[in-house]
PDB file of N, CA and C in Angstrom:
ATOM      1  N   MET F   1      57.499 129.231  56.808  1.00  0.00           N
ATOM      2  CA  MET F   1      58.942 129.097  56.930  1.00  0.00           C
ATOM      3  C   MET F   1      59.552 130.473  57.190  1.00  0.00           C
ATOM      4  N   PHE F   2      60.631 130.492  57.947  1.00  0.00           N
ATOM      5  CA  PHE F   2      61.308 131.742  58.248  1.00  0.00           C
ATOM      6  C   PHE F   2      62.019 132.273  57.008  1.00  0.00           C
ATOM      7  N   LYS F   3      62.169 133.582  56.979  1.00  0.00           N
ATOM      8  CA  LYS F   3      62.953 134.254  55.945  1.00  0.00           C
ATOM      9  C   LYS F   3      64.249 134.740  56.593  1.00  0.00           C
ATOM     10  N   CYS F   4      65.167 135.217  55.780  1.00  0.00           N
ATOM     11  CA  CYS F   4      66.460 135.676  56.299  1.00  0.00           C
ATOM     12  C   CYS F   4      66.284 136.716  57.400  1.00  0.00           C
ATOM     13  N   ARG F   5      65.370 137.648  57.208  1.00  0.00           N
ATOM     14  CA  ARG F   5      65.173 138.687  58.231  1.00  0.00           C
ATOM     15  C   ARG F   5      64.689 138.079  59.548  1.00  0.00           C
ATOM     16  N   ASP F   6      63.920 136.982  59.487  1.00  0.00           N
ATOM     17  CA  ASP F   6      63.473 136.301  60.699  1.00  0.00           C
ATOM     18  C   ASP F   6      64.647 135.632  61.411  1.00  0.00           C
ATOM     19  N   ILE F   7      65.552 135.081  60.629  1.00  0.00           N
ATOM     20  CA  ILE F   7      66.740 134.439  61.203  1.00  0.00           C
ATOM     21  C   ILE F   7      67.555 135.469  61.974  1.00  0.00           C
ATOM     22  N   HIS F   8      67.748 136.627  61.382  1.00  0.00           N
ATOM     23  CA  HIS F   8      68.509 137.680  62.054  1.00  0.00           C
ATOM     24  C   HIS F   8      67.780 138.171  63.300  1.00  0.00           C
ATOM     25  N   ALA F   9      66.476 138.285  63.226  1.00  0.00           N
ATOM     26  CA  ALA F   9      65.694 138.789  64.355  1.00  0.00           C
ATOM     27  C   ALA F   9      65.658 137.801  65.522  1.00  0.00           C
ATOM     28  N   HIS F  10      65.721 136.510  65.232  1.00  0.00           N
ATOM     29  CA  HIS F  10      65.570 135.490  66.276  1.00  0.00           C
ATOM     30  C   HIS F  10      66.856 134.707  66.546  1.00  0.00           C
ATOM     31  N   ALA F  11      67.971 135.172  66.039  1.00  0.00           N
ATOM     32  CA  ALA F  11      69.231 134.433  66.172  1.00  0.00           C
ATOM     33  C   ALA F  11      69.608 134.189  67.629  1.00  0.00           C
ATOM     34  N   SER F  12      69.524 135.214  68.453  1.00  0.00           N
ATOM     35  CA  SER F  12      69.886 135.047  69.867  1.00  0.00           C
ATOM     36  C   SER F  12      68.953 134.063  70.559  1.00  0.00           C
ATOM     37  N   ASP F  13      67.666 134.171  70.278  1.00  0.00           N
ATOM     38  CA  ASP F  13      66.703 133.240  70.874  1.00  0.00           C
ATOM     39  C   ASP F  13      67.008 131.803  70.448  1.00  0.00           C
ATOM     40  N   TYR F  14      67.385 131.619  69.202  1.00  0.00           N
ATOM     41  CA  TYR F  14      67.730 130.286  68.709  1.00  0.00           C
ATOM     42  C   TYR F  14      68.954 129.743  69.445  1.00  0.00           C
ATOM     43  N   LEU F  15      70.005 130.549  69.520  1.00  0.00           N
ATOM     44  CA  LEU F  15      71.239 130.096  70.153  1.00  0.00           C
ATOM     45  C   LEU F  15      71.065 129.869  71.653  1.00  0.00           C
ATOM     46  N   GLU F  16      70.156 130.606  72.265  1.00  0.00           N
ATOM     47  CA  GLU F  16      69.899 130.445  73.705  1.00  0.00           C
ATOM     48  C   GLU F  16      68.746 129.483  73.978  1.00  0.00           C
ATOM     49  N   ARG F  17      68.273 128.811  72.926  1.00  0.00           N
ATOM     50  CA  ARG F  17      67.219 127.795  73.020  1.00  0.00           C
ATOM     51  C   ARG F  17      65.933 128.334  73.647  1.00  0.00           C
ATOM     52  N   ARG F  18      65.551 129.531  73.215  1.00  0.00           N
ATOM     53  CA  ARG F  18      64.322 130.144  73.720  1.00  0.00           C
ATOM     54  C   ARG F  18      63.188 130.118  72.703  1.00  0.00           C
ATOM     55  N   LEU F  19      63.382 129.475  71.568  1.00  0.00           N
ATOM     56  CA  LEU F  19      62.323 129.383  70.565  1.00  0.00           C
ATOM     57  C   LEU F  19      61.405 128.206  70.886  1.00  0.00           C
ATOM     58  N   SER F  20      60.166 128.337  70.495  1.00  0.00           N
ATOM     59  CA  SER F  20      59.240 127.210  70.631  1.00  0.00           C
ATOM     60  C   SER F  20      59.708 126.086  69.703  1.00  0.00           C
ATOM     61  N   ARG F  21      59.205 124.908  69.928  1.00  0.00           N
ATOM     62  CA  ARG F  21      59.593 123.765  69.096  1.00  0.00           C
ATOM     63  C   ARG F  21      59.300 124.049  67.618  1.00  0.00           C
ATOM     64  N   TRP F  22      58.119 124.573  67.333  1.00  0.00           N
ATOM     65  CA  TRP F  22      57.732 124.849  65.946  1.00  0.00           C
ATOM     66  C   TRP F  22      58.635 125.915  65.317  1.00  0.00           C
ATOM     67  N   ASP F  23      58.922 126.997  66.062  1.00  0.00           N
ATOM     68  CA  ASP F  23      59.808 128.037  65.528  1.00  0.00           C
ATOM     69  C   ASP F  23      61.220 127.497  65.319  1.00  0.00           C
ATOM     70  N   ARG F  24      61.661 126.614  66.204  1.00  0.00           N
ATOM     71  CA  ARG F  24      62.985 126.016  66.052  1.00  0.00           C
ATOM     72  C   ARG F  24      63.039 125.161  64.773  1.00  0.00           C
ATOM     73  N   ILE F  25      61.972 124.439  64.502  1.00  0.00           N
ATOM     74  CA  ILE F  25      61.905 123.631  63.275  1.00  0.00           C
ATOM     75  C   ILE F  25      61.958 124.536  62.046  1.00  0.00           C
ATOM     76  N   LYS F  26      61.166 125.616  62.058  1.00  0.00           N
ATOM     77  CA  LYS F  26      61.171 126.548  60.923  1.00  0.00           C
ATOM     78  C   LYS F  26      62.550 127.193  60.764  1.00  0.00           C
ATOM     79  N   PHE F  27      63.174 127.529  61.892  1.00  0.00           N
ATOM     80  CA  PHE F  27      64.495 128.141  61.886  1.00  0.00           C
ATOM     81  C   PHE F  27      65.505 127.188  61.238  1.00  0.00           C
ATOM     82  N   ARG F  28      65.514 125.941  61.696  1.00  0.00           N
ATOM     83  CA  ARG F  28      66.462 124.959  61.168  1.00  0.00           C
ATOM     84  C   ARG F  28      66.210 124.654  59.694  1.00  0.00           C
ATOM     85  N   LEU F  29      64.966 124.626  59.311  1.00  0.00           N
ATOM     86  CA  LEU F  29      64.643 124.390  57.901  1.00  0.00           C
ATOM     87  C   LEU F  29      65.235 125.501  57.034  1.00  0.00           C
ATOM     88  N   HIS F  30      65.105 126.738  57.490  1.00  0.00           N
ATOM     89  CA  HIS F  30      65.684 127.847  56.729  1.00  0.00           C
ATOM     90  C   HIS F  30      67.209 127.712  56.677  1.00  0.00           C
ATOM     91  N   LEU F  31      67.831 127.366  57.806  1.00  0.00           N
ATOM     92  CA  LEU F  31      69.286 127.203  57.815  1.00  0.00           C
ATOM     93  C   LEU F  31      69.724 126.097  56.857  1.00  0.00           C
ATOM     94  N   PHE F  32      68.908 125.077  56.725  1.00  0.00           N
ATOM     95  CA  PHE F  32      69.228 123.973  55.827  1.00  0.00           C
ATOM     96  C   PHE F  32      69.332 124.438  54.375  1.00  0.00           C
ATOM     97  N   ILE F  33      68.505 125.407  53.999  1.00  0.00           N
ATOM     98  CA  ILE F  33      68.481 125.831  52.592  1.00  0.00           C
ATOM     99  C   ILE F  33      69.232 127.134  52.321  1.00  0.00           C
ATOM    100  N   CYS F  34      69.651 127.842  53.364  1.00  0.00           N
ATOM    101  CA  CYS F  34      70.273 129.162  53.159  1.00  0.00           C
ATOM    102  C   CYS F  34      71.695 129.200  53.726  1.00  0.00           C
ATOM    103  N   VAL F  35      72.669 129.150  52.850  1.00  0.00           N
ATOM    104  CA  VAL F  35      74.063 129.151  53.278  1.00  0.00           C
ATOM    105  C   VAL F  35      74.448 130.468  53.960  1.00  0.00           C
ATOM    106  N   ASP F  36      73.893 131.581  53.514  1.00  0.00           N
ATOM    107  CA  ASP F  36      74.227 132.867  54.129  1.00  0.00           C
ATOM    108  C   ASP F  36      73.786 132.911  55.589  1.00  0.00           C
ATOM    109  N   CYS F  37      72.605 132.421  55.859  1.00  0.00           N
ATOM    110  CA  CYS F  37      72.119 132.415  57.244  1.00  0.00           C
ATOM    111  C   CYS F  37      72.876 131.397  58.094  1.00  0.00           C
ATOM    112  N   ARG F  38      73.254 130.263  57.493  1.00  0.00           N
ATOM    113  CA  ARG F  38      74.082 129.294  58.231  1.00  0.00           C
ATOM    114  C   ARG F  38      75.388 129.943  58.640  1.00  0.00           C
ATOM    115  N   ASN F  39      76.006 130.663  57.711  1.00  0.00           N
ATOM    116  CA  ASN F  39      77.262 131.351  58.020  1.00  0.00           C
ATOM    117  C   ASN F  39      77.054 132.422  59.082  1.00  0.00           C
ATOM    118  N   PHE F  40      75.945 133.154  58.995  1.00  0.00           N
ATOM    119  CA  PHE F  40      75.642 134.186  59.989  1.00  0.00           C
ATOM    120  C   PHE F  40      75.518 133.569  61.382  1.00  0.00           C
ATOM    121  N   ILE F  41      74.760 132.495  61.501  1.00  0.00           N
ATOM    122  CA  ILE F  41      74.563 131.850  62.800  1.00  0.00           C
ATOM    123  C   ILE F  41      75.877 131.270  63.314  1.00  0.00           C
ATOM    124  N   ARG F  42      76.653 130.665  62.432  1.00  0.00           N
ATOM    125  CA  ARG F  42      77.950 130.110  62.834  1.00  0.00           C
ATOM    126  C   ARG F  42      78.868 131.218  63.353  1.00  0.00           C
ATOM    127  N   GLN F  43      78.904 132.346  62.658  1.00  0.00           N
ATOM    128  CA  GLN F  43      79.766 133.449  63.087  1.00  0.00           C
ATOM    129  C   GLN F  43      79.273 134.056  64.395  1.00  0.00           C
ATOM    130  N   LEU F  44      77.965 134.202  64.544  1.00  0.00           N
ATOM    131  CA  LEU F  44      77.417 134.731  65.794  1.00  0.00           C
ATOM    132  C   LEU F  44      77.738 133.802  66.954  1.00  0.00           C
ATOM    133  N   ALA F  45      77.582 132.506  66.759  1.00  0.00           N
ATOM    134  CA  ALA F  45      77.896 131.534  67.809  1.00  0.00           C
ATOM    135  C   ALA F  45      79.381 131.573  68.158  1.00  0.00           C
ATOM    136  N   THR F  46      80.225 131.721  67.146  1.00  0.00           N
ATOM    137  CA  THR F  46      81.667 131.825  67.367  1.00  0.00           C
ATOM    138  C   THR F  46      82.009 133.065  68.179  1.00  0.00           C
ATOM    139  N   THR F  47      81.400 134.177  67.834  1.00  0.00           N
ATOM    140  CA  THR F  47      81.641 135.427  68.554  1.00  0.00           C
ATOM    141  C   THR F  47      81.204 135.310  70.007  1.00  0.00           C
ATOM    142  N   ILE F  48      80.033 134.747  70.236  1.00  0.00           N
ATOM    143  CA  ILE F  48      79.533 134.580  71.603  1.00  0.00           C
ATOM    144  C   ILE F  48      80.467 133.677  72.400  1.00  0.00           C
ATOM    145  N   ALA F  49      80.906 132.572  71.798  1.00  0.00           N
ATOM    146  CA  ALA F  49      81.810 131.649  72.484  1.00  0.00           C
ATOM    147  C   ALA F  49      83.149 132.310  72.794  1.00  0.00           C
ATOM    148  N   ALA F  50      83.664 133.087  71.849  1.00  0.00           N
ATOM    149  CA  ALA F  50      84.942 133.771  72.068  1.00  0.00           C
ATOM    150  C   ALA F  50      84.823 134.786  73.188  1.00  0.00           C
ATOM    151  N   LEU F  51      83.742 135.521  73.197  1.00  0.00           N
ATOM    152  CA  LEU F  51      83.554 136.513  74.257  1.00  0.00           C
ATOM    153  C   LEU F  51      83.394 135.851  75.618  1.00  0.00           C
ATOM    154  N   ALA F  52      82.786 134.675  75.652  1.00  0.00           N
ATOM    155  CA  ALA F  52      82.618 133.963  76.915  1.00  0.00           C
ATOM    156  C   ALA F  52      83.960 133.499  77.468  1.00  0.00           C
ATOM    157  N   ARG F  53      84.915 133.245  76.573  1.00  0.00           N
ATOM    158  CA  ARG F  53      86.234 132.777  77.017  1.00  0.00           C
ATOM    159  C   ARG F  53      87.191 133.903  77.382  1.00  0.00           C
ATOM    160  N   VAL F  54      86.848 135.095  76.996  1.00  0.00           N
ATOM    161  CA  VAL F  54      87.733 136.217  77.273  1.00  0.00           C
ATOM    162  C   VAL F  54      87.661 136.540  78.760  1.00  0.00           C
ATOM    163  N   LYS F  55      88.792 136.504  79.394  1.00  0.00           N
ATOM    164  CA  LYS F  55      88.836 136.844  80.812  1.00  0.00           C
ATOM    165  C   LYS F  55      88.741 138.353  80.953  1.00  0.00           C
ATOM    166  N   GLN F  56      88.210 138.762  82.097  1.00  0.00           N
ATOM    167  CA  GLN F  56      88.121 140.203  82.326  1.00  0.00           C
ATOM    168  C   GLN F  56      89.528 140.784  82.372  1.00  0.00           C
ATOM    169  N   ALA F  57      89.703 141.826  81.639  1.00  0.00           N
ATOM    170  CA  ALA F  57      91.002 142.495  81.583  1.00  0.00           C
ATOM    171  C   ALA F  57      90.817 143.940  82.012  1.00  0.00           C
ATOM    172  N   THR F  58      91.773 144.439  82.741  1.00  0.00           N
ATOM    173  CA  THR F  58      91.677 145.829  83.168  1.00  0.00           C
ATOM    174  C   THR F  58      92.123 146.763  82.053  1.00  0.00           C
ATOM    175  N   ASP F  59      92.975 146.279  81.194  1.00  0.00           N
ATOM    176  CA  ASP F  59      93.490 147.086  80.093  1.00  0.00           C
ATOM    177  C   ASP F  59      92.728 146.724  78.807  1.00  0.00           C
ATOM    178  N   PRO F  60      92.022 147.691  78.202  1.00  0.00           N
ATOM    179  CA  PRO F  60      91.277 147.388  76.970  1.00  0.00           C
ATOM    180  C   PRO F  60      92.161 146.819  75.859  1.00  0.00           C
ATOM    181  N   LYS F  61      93.411 147.229  75.784  1.00  0.00           N
ATOM    182  CA  LYS F  61      94.330 146.701  74.767  1.00  0.00           C
ATOM    183  C   LYS F  61      94.536 145.207  74.979  1.00  0.00           C
ATOM    184  N   GLN F  62      94.642 144.813  76.251  1.00  0.00           N
ATOM    185  CA  GLN F  62      94.785 143.398  76.582  1.00  0.00           C
ATOM    186  C   GLN F  62      93.567 142.614  76.095  1.00  0.00           C
ATOM    187  N   LEU F  63      92.397 143.175  76.317  1.00  0.00           N
ATOM    188  CA  LEU F  63      91.152 142.544  75.900  1.00  0.00           C
ATOM    189  C   LEU F  63      91.101 142.408  74.378  1.00  0.00           C
ATOM    190  N   ASP F  64      91.465 143.463  73.673  1.00  0.00           N
ATOM    191  CA  ASP F  64      91.491 143.427  72.204  1.00  0.00           C
ATOM    192  C   ASP F  64      92.442 142.347  71.696  1.00  0.00           C
ATOM    193  N   ASP F  65      93.633 142.282  72.294  1.00  0.00           N
ATOM    194  CA  ASP F  65      94.625 141.292  71.871  1.00  0.00           C
ATOM    195  C   ASP F  65      94.135 139.871  72.123  1.00  0.00           C
ATOM    196  N   GLN F  66      93.544 139.655  73.291  1.00  0.00           N
ATOM    197  CA  GLN F  66      93.064 138.321  73.637  1.00  0.00           C
ATOM    198  C   GLN F  66      91.928 137.895  72.705  1.00  0.00           C
ATOM    199  N   LEU F  67      91.001 138.802  72.441  1.00  0.00           N
ATOM    200  CA  LEU F  67      89.889 138.492  71.546  1.00  0.00           C
ATOM    201  C   LEU F  67      90.392 138.222  70.125  1.00  0.00           C
ATOM    202  N   ALA F  68      91.345 139.011  69.661  1.00  0.00           N
ATOM    203  CA  ALA F  68      91.907 138.808  68.321  1.00  0.00           C
ATOM    204  C   ALA F  68      92.576 137.436  68.217  1.00  0.00           C
ATOM    205  N   ARG F  69      93.306 137.025  69.255  1.00  0.00           N
ATOM    206  CA  ARG F  69      93.951 135.705  69.250  1.00  0.00           C
ATOM    207  C   ARG F  69      92.913 134.582  69.198  1.00  0.00           C
ATOM    208  N   LEU F  70      91.851 134.724  69.997  1.00  0.00           N
ATOM    209  CA  LEU F  70      90.807 133.697  70.016  1.00  0.00           C
ATOM    210  C   LEU F  70      90.123 133.573  68.656  1.00  0.00           C
ATOM    211  N   LEU F  71      89.790 134.701  68.049  1.00  0.00           N
ATOM    212  CA  LEU F  71      89.129 134.669  66.742  1.00  0.00           C
ATOM    213  C   LEU F  71      90.055 134.108  65.660  1.00  0.00           C
ATOM    214  N   LYS F  72      91.333 134.472  65.722  1.00  0.00           N
ATOM    215  CA  LYS F  72      92.296 133.965  64.747  1.00  0.00           C
ATOM    216  C   LYS F  72      92.445 132.448  64.884  1.00  0.00           C
ATOM    217  N   ALA F  73      92.505 131.963  66.117  1.00  0.00           N
ATOM    218  CA  ALA F  73      92.619 130.522  66.347  1.00  0.00           C
ATOM    219  C   ALA F  73      91.376 129.795  65.849  1.00  0.00           C
ATOM    220  N   HIS F  74      90.227 130.386  66.072  1.00  0.00           N
ATOM    221  CA  HIS F  74      88.988 129.752  65.615  1.00  0.00           C
ATOM    222  C   HIS F  74      88.932 129.715  64.091  1.00  0.00           C
ATOM    223  N   ARG F  75      89.297 130.806  63.449  1.00  0.00           N
ATOM    224  CA  ARG F  75      89.289 130.840  61.981  1.00  0.00           C
ATOM    225  C   ARG F  75      90.240 129.787  61.408  1.00  0.00           C
ATOM    226  N   ALA F  76      91.419 129.672  62.014  1.00  0.00           N
ATOM    227  CA  ALA F  76      92.387 128.682  61.547  1.00  0.00           C
ATOM    228  C   ALA F  76      91.820 127.275  61.705  1.00  0.00           C
ATOM    229  N   ASP F  77      91.141 127.031  62.816  1.00  0.00           N
ATOM    230  CA  ASP F  77      90.516 125.730  63.054  1.00  0.00           C
ATOM    231  C   ASP F  77      89.419 125.462  62.028  1.00  0.00           C
ATOM    232  N   GLN F  78      88.599 126.464  61.727  1.00  0.00           N
ATOM    233  CA  GLN F  78      87.522 126.304  60.744  1.00  0.00           C
ATOM    234  C   GLN F  78      88.086 126.057  59.348  1.00  0.00           C
ATOM    235  N   ASN F  79      89.152 126.766  58.983  1.00  0.00           N
ATOM    236  CA  ASN F  79      89.773 126.570  57.669  1.00  0.00           C
ATOM    237  C   ASN F  79      90.384 125.179  57.558  1.00  0.00           C
ATOM    238  N   HIS F  80      90.940 124.697  58.665  1.00  0.00           N
ATOM    239  CA  HIS F  80      91.536 123.367  58.678  1.00  0.00           C
ATOM    240  C   HIS F  80      90.465 122.297  58.473  1.00  0.00           C
ATOM    241  N   LYS F  81      89.267 122.499  59.039  1.00  0.00           N
ATOM    242  CA  LYS F  81      88.175 121.531  58.926  1.00  0.00           C
ATOM    243  C   LYS F  81      87.603 121.484  57.516  1.00  0.00           C
ATOM    244  N   GLN F  82      87.705 122.583  56.780  1.00  0.00           N
ATOM    245  CA  GLN F  82      87.133 122.646  55.430  1.00  0.00           C
ATOM    246  C   GLN F  82      88.116 122.079  54.494  1.00  0.00           C
TER     247      GLN F  82
END
């Protein structure tokens, strides 16, 4: 079974579906029992999704503002679901 350090090391591969079937099973089993790693993966997935939605901006301040709005909206949505 994977340990927390394995989850951190393979998080991108998991989210991009590059793990073997067996490693994916071990990964999911660890997530089932470890709330900290579940939160880590959820936050990483949220960050990746937010960055994918950010349009290219010529002004870095614009980019910061847009990313902050996206993350704030996501947090509000997550709090509403809980």
